[in-house]
mmCIF file of C-alpha atoms in Angstrom:
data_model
loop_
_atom_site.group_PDB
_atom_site.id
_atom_site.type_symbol
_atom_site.label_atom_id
_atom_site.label_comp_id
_atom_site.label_asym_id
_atom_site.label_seq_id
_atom_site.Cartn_x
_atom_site.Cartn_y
_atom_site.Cartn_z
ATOM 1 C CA UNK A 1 0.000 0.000 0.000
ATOM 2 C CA UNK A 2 1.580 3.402 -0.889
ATOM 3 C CA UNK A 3 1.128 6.019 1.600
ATOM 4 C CA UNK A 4 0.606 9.805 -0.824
ATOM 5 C CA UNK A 5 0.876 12.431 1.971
ATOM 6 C CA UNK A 6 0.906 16.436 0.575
ATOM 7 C CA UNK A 7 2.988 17.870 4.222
ATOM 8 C CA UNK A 8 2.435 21.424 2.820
ATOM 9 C CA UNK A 9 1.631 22.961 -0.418
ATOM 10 C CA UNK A 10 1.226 26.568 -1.687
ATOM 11 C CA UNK A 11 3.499 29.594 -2.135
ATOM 12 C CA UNK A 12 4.708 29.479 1.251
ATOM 13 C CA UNK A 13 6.248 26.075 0.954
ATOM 14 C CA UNK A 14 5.754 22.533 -0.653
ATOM 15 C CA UNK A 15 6.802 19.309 0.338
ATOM 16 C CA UNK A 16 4.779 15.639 -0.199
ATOM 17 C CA UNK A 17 6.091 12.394 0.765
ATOM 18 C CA UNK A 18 5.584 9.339 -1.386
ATOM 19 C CA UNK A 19 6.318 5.489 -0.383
ATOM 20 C CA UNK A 20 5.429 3.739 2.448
ATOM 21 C CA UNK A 21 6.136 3.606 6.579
ATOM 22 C CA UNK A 22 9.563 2.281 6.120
ATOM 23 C CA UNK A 23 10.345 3.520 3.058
ATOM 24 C CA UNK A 24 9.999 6.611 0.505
ATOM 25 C CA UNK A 25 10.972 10.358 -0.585
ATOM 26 C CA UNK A 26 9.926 13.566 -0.289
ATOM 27 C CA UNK A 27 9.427 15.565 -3.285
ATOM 28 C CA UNK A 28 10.603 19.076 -2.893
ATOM 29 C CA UNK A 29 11.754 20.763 0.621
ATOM 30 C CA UNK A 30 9.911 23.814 0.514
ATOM 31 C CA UNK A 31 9.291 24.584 4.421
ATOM 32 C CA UNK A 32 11.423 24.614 7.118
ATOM 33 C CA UNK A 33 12.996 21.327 7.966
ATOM 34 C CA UNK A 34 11.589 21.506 11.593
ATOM 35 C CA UNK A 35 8.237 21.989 10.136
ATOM 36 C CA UNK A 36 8.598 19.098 7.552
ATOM 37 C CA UNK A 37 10.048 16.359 9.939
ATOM 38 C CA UNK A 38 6.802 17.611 12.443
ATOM 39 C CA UNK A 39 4.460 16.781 9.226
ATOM 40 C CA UNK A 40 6.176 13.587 8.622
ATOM 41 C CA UNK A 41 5.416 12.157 12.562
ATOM 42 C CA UNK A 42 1.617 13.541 11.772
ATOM 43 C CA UNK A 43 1.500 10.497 9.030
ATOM 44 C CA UNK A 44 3.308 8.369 11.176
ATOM 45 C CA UNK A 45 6.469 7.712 9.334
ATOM 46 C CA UNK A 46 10.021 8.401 10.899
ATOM 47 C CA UNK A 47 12.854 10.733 9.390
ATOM 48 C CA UNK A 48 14.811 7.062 8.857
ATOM 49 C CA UNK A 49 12.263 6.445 6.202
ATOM 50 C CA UNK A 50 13.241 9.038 3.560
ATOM 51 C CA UNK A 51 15.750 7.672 1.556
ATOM 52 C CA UNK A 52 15.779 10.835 -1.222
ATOM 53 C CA UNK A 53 15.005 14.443 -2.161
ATOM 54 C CA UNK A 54 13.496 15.222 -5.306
ATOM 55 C CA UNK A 55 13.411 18.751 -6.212
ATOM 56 C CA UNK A 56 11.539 19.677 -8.891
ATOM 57 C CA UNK A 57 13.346 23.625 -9.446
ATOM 58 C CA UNK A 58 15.028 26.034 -7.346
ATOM 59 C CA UNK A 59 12.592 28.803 -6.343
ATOM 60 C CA UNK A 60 12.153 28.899 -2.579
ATOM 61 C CA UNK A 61 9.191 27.954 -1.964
ATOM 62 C CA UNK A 62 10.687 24.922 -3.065
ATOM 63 C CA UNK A 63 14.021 24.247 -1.338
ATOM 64 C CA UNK A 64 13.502 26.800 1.677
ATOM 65 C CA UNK A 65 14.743 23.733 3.998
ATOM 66 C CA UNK A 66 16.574 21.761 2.038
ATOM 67 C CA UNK A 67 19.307 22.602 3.869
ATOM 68 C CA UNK A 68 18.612 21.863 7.235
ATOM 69 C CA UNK A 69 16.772 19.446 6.246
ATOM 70 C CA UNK A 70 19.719 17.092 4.306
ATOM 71 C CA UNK A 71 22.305 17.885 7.109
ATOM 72 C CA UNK A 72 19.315 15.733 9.881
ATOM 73 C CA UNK A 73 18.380 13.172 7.461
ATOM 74 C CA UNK A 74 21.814 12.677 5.645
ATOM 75 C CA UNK A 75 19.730 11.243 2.011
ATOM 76 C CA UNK A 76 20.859 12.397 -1.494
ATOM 77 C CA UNK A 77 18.958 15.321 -3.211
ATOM 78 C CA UNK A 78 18.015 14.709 -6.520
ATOM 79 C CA UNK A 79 17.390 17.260 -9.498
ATOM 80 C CA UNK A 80 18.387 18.335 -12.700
ATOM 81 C CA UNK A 81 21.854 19.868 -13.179
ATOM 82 C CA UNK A 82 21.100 23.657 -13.530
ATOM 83 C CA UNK A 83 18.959 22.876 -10.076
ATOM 84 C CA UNK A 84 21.665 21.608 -8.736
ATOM 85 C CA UNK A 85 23.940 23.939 -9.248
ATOM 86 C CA UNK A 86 21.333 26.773 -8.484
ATOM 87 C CA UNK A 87 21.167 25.307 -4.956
ATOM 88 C CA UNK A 88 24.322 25.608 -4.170
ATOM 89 C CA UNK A 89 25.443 28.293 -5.500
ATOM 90 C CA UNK A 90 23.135 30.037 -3.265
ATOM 91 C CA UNK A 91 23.763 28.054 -0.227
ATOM 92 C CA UNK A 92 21.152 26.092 0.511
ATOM 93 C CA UNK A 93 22.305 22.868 0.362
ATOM 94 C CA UNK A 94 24.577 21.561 3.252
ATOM 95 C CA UNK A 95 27.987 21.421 2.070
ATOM 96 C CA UNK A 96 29.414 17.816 0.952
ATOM 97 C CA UNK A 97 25.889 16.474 1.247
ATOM 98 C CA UNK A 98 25.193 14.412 -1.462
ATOM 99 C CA UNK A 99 23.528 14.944 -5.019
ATOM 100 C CA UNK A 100 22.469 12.802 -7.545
ATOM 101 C CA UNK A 101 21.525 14.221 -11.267
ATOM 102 C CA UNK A 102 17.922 13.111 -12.340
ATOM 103 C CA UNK A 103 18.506 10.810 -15.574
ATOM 104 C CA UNK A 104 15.726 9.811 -17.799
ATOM 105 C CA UNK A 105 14.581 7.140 -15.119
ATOM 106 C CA UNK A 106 15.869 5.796 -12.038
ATOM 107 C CA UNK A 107 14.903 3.314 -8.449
ATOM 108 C CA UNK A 108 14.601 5.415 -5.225
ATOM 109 C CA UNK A 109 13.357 3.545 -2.243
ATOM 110 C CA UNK A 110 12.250 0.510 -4.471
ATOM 111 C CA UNK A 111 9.795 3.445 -6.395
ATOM 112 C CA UNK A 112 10.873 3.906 -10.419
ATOM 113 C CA UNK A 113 10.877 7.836 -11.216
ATOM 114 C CA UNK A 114 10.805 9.077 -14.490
ATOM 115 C CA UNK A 115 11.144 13.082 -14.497
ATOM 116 C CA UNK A 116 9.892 15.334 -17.531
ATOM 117 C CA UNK A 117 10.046 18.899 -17.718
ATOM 118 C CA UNK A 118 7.776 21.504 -16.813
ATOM 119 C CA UNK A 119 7.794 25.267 -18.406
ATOM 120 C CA UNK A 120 8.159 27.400 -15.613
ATOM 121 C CA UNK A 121 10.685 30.687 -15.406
ATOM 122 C CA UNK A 122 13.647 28.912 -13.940
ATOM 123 C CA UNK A 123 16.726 27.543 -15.695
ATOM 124 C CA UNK A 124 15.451 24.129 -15.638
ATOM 125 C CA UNK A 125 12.194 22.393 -13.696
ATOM 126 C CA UNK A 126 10.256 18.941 -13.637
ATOM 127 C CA UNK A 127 7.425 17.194 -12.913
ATOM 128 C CA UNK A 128 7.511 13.494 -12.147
ATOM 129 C CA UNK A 129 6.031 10.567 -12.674
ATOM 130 C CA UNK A 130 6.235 7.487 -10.311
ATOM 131 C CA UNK A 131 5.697 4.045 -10.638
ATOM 132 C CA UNK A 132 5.400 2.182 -6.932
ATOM 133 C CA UNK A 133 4.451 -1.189 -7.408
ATOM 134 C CA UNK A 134 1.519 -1.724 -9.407
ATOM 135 C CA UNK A 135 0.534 1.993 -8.426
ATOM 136 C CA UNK A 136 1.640 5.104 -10.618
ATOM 137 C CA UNK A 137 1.798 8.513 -9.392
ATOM 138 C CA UNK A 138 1.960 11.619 -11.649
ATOM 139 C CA UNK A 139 3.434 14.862 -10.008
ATOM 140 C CA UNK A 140 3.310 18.007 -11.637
ATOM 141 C CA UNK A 141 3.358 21.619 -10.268
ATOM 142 C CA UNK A 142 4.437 25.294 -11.309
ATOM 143 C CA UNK A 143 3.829 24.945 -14.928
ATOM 144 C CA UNK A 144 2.181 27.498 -17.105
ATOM 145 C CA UNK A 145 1.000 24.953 -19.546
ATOM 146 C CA UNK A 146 0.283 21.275 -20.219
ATOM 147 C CA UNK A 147 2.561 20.295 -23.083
ATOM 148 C CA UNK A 148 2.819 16.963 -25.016
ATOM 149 C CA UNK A 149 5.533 15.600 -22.873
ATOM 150 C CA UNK A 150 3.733 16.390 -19.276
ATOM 151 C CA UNK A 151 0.450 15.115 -20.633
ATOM 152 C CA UNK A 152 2.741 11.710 -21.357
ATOM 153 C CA UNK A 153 4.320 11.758 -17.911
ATOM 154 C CA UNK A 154 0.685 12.190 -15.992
ATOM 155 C CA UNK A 155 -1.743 10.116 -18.166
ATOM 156 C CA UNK A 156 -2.546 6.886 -16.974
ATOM 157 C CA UNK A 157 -1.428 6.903 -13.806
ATOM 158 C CA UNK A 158 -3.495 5.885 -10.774
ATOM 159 C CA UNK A 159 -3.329 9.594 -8.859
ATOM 160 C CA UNK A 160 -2.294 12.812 -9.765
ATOM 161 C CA UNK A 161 -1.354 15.841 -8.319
ATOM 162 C CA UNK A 162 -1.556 18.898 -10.326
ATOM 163 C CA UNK A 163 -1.101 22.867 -9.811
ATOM 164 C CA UNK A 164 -4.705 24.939 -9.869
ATOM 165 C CA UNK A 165 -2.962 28.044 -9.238
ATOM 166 C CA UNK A 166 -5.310 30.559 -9.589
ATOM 167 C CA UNK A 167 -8.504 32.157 -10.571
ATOM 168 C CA UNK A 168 -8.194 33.796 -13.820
ATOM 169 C CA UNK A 169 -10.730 36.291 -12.411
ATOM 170 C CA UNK A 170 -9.069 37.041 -8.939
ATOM 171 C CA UNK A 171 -5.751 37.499 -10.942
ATOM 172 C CA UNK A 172 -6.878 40.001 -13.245
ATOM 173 C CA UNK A 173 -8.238 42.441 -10.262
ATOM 174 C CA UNK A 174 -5.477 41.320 -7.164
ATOM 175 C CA UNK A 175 -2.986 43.851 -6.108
ATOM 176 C CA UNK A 176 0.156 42.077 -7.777
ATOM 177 C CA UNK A 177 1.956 44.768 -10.145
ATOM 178 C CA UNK A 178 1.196 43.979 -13.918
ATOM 179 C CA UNK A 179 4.598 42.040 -14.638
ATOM 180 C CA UNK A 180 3.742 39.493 -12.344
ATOM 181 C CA UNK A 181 0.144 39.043 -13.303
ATOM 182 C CA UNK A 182 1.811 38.789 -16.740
ATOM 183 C CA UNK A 183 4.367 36.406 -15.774
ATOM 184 C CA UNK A 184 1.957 34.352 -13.355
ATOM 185 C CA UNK A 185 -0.805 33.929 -16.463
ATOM 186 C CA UNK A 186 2.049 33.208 -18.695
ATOM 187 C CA UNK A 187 3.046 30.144 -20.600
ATOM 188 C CA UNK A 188 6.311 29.940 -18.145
ATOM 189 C CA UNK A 189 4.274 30.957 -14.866
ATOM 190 C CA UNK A 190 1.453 28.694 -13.341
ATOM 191 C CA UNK A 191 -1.721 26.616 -14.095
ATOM 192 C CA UNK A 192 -5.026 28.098 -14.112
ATOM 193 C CA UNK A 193 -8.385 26.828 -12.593
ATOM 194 C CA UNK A 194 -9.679 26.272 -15.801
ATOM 195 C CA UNK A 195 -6.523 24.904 -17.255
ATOM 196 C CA UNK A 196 -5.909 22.575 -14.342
ATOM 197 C CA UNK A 197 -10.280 21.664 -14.696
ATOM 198 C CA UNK A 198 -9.796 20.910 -18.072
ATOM 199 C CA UNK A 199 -6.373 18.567 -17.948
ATOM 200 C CA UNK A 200 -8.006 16.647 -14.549
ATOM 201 C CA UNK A 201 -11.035 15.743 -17.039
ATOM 202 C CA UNK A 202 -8.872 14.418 -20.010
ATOM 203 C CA UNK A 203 -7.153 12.455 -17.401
ATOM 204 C CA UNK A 204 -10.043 11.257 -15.971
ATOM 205 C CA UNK A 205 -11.180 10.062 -19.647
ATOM 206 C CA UNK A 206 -7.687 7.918 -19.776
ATOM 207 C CA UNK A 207 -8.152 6.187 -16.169
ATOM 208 C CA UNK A 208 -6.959 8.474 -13.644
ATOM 209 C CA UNK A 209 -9.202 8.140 -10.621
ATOM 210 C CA UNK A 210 -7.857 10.271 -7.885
ATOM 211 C CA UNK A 211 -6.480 13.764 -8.193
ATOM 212 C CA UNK A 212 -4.888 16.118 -5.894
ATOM 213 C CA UNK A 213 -5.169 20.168 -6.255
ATOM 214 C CA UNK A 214 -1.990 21.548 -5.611
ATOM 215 C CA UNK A 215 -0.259 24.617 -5.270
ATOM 216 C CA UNK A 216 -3.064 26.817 -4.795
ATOM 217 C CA UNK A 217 -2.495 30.421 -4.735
ATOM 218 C CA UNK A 218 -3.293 32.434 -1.258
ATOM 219 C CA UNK A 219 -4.374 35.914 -2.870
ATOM 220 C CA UNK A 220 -5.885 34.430 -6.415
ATOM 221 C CA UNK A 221 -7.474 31.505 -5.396
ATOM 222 C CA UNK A 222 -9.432 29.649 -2.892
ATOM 223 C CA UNK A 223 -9.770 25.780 -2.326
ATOM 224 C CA UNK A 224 -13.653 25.925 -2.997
ATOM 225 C CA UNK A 225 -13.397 27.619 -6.615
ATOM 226 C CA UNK A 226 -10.173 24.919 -7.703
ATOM 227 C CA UNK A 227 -12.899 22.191 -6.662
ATOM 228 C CA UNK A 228 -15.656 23.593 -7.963
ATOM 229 C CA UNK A 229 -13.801 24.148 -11.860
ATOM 230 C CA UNK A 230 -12.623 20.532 -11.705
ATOM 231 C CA UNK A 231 -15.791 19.101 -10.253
ATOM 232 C CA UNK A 232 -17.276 21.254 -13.065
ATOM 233 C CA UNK A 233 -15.313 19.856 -15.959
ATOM 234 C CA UNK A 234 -15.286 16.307 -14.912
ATOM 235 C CA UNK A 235 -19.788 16.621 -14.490
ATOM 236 C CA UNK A 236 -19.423 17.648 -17.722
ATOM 237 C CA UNK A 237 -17.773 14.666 -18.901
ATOM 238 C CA UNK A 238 -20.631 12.239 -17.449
ATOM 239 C CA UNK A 239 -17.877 11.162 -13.865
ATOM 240 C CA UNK A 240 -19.232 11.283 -10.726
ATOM 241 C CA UNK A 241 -17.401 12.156 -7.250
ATOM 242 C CA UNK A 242 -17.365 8.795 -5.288
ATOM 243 C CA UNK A 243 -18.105 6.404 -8.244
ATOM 244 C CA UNK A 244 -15.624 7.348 -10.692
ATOM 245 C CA UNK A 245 -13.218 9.756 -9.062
ATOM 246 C CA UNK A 246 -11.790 11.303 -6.188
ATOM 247 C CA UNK A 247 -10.613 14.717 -5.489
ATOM 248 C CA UNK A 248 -8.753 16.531 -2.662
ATOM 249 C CA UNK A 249 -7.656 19.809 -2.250
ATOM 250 C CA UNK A 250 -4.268 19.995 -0.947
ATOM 251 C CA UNK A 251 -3.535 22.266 2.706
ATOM 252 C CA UNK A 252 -1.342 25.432 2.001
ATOM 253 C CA UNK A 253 0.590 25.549 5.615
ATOM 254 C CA UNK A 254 -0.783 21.648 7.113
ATOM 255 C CA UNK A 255 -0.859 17.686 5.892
ATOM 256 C CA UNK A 256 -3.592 16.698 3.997
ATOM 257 C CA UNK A 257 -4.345 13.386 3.820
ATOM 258 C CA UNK A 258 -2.399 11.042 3.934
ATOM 259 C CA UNK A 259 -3.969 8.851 1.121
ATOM 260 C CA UNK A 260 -3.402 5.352 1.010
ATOM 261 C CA UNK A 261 -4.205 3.275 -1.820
#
């Protein structure tokens, strides 16, 4: 049974672990490390059991404890070159600890992940997609758009968690300067409501069955409208909450979940 538990998720940090009791990762280290290893007791599974870091780009909200956080648990972080070397270059990664470069696939804690990448404004970020037993998991936040190769990485697989970043509508009138509005609503910037409603109902069509809203914007977006859109889109298509899917909105600041399947 694989344990999926979202520890935090949001612009003020993201972290979710994936595996089971004894064994499994975290995927990004995005709050502080005492805050992460407090979220991981909450689920019941010990710092021992992390065997690996996957980082899926370098923005803060991303790696904010990364450092800390590799110098208690002593596991290798895994990412993409230019993540890499964005990390430590600005010091937040323990010196000596270990890294490991993402290649096209590879085993962490008896899990196969396969990484693809994600168009967001940094020099280099990922999604992933990740293939526990007989259960695959598709993971894929900060992107401004679903292209050919994420669709690939997500479809078919048992769960999903994707970015519903914000409300077109709440964007367009919220107090960020116009550059960022620009950038957020951008190709390179983050995945709409409606965006995010429509992929989770293609997905749905190929199989997909459970589906967590991620990243969720505090100013542009609320849980109820990211649930409503997707419940929206997938009524549309004929599926029913409960009989032919199931969706959860993930916590900004606390661990939702965990969800065991």
């Amino acid at each position: 049974m694989i344990l999926f538990a979202p520890l935090c998720s949001g612009s003020s940090g993201n972290c979710t672990y994936i595996g089971t009791k004894t064994q499994g990762i975290l995927v990004d280290a995005g709050a502080s490390a005492k805050s992460i290893l407090a979220a991981l007791g909450e689920v019941g599974v010990e710092p021992g059991a992390v065997k690996a870091i996957l980082v899926t780009h370098d923005h803060n909200d991303h790696i904010r404890g990364l450092r800390v956080l590799t110098k208690r648990l002593r596991v290798p972080v895994c990412s993409t070159v230019e993540t890499l070397e964005g990390i430590i270059d600005t010091g937040n990664l323990t010196p000596g600890a270990e890294t490991l470069e993402l290649s096209s696939q590879m085993e962490l804690a008896g899990m196969e992940v396969v990484p693809f990448d994600t168009p967001h404004d940094v020099a280099h970020s990922v999604g992933f997609r990740i293939q526990a037993g007989e259960r695959a998991i598709g993971y894929a936040t900060d992107l401004g758009a679903v292209t050919p190769e994420i669709w690939q990485g997500l479809s078919g697989a048992d769960l999903v968690l994707i970015e519903s970043n914000y409300e077109p509508r709440l964007l367009a009138i919220s107090s960020y300067p116009y550059y960022l509005r620009r950038r957020i609503a951008s190709d390179h910037g983050h995945l709409s409501n409606p965006d995010c409603a429509d992929t989770v109902r293609r997905l749905a069509q190929t199989g997909t069955a459970r589906f967590v809203l991620a990243h969720l914007s505090r100013e542009n977006n609320t849980p109820d409208l990211a649930a409503c859109a997707a419940r929206g889109a997938l009524a549309e298509a004929g599926m029913e909450e409960g009989r032919d899917y199931l969706l959860t909105v993930a916590n900004r600041l606390t661990v939702t979940g965990p969800i065991l399947f």
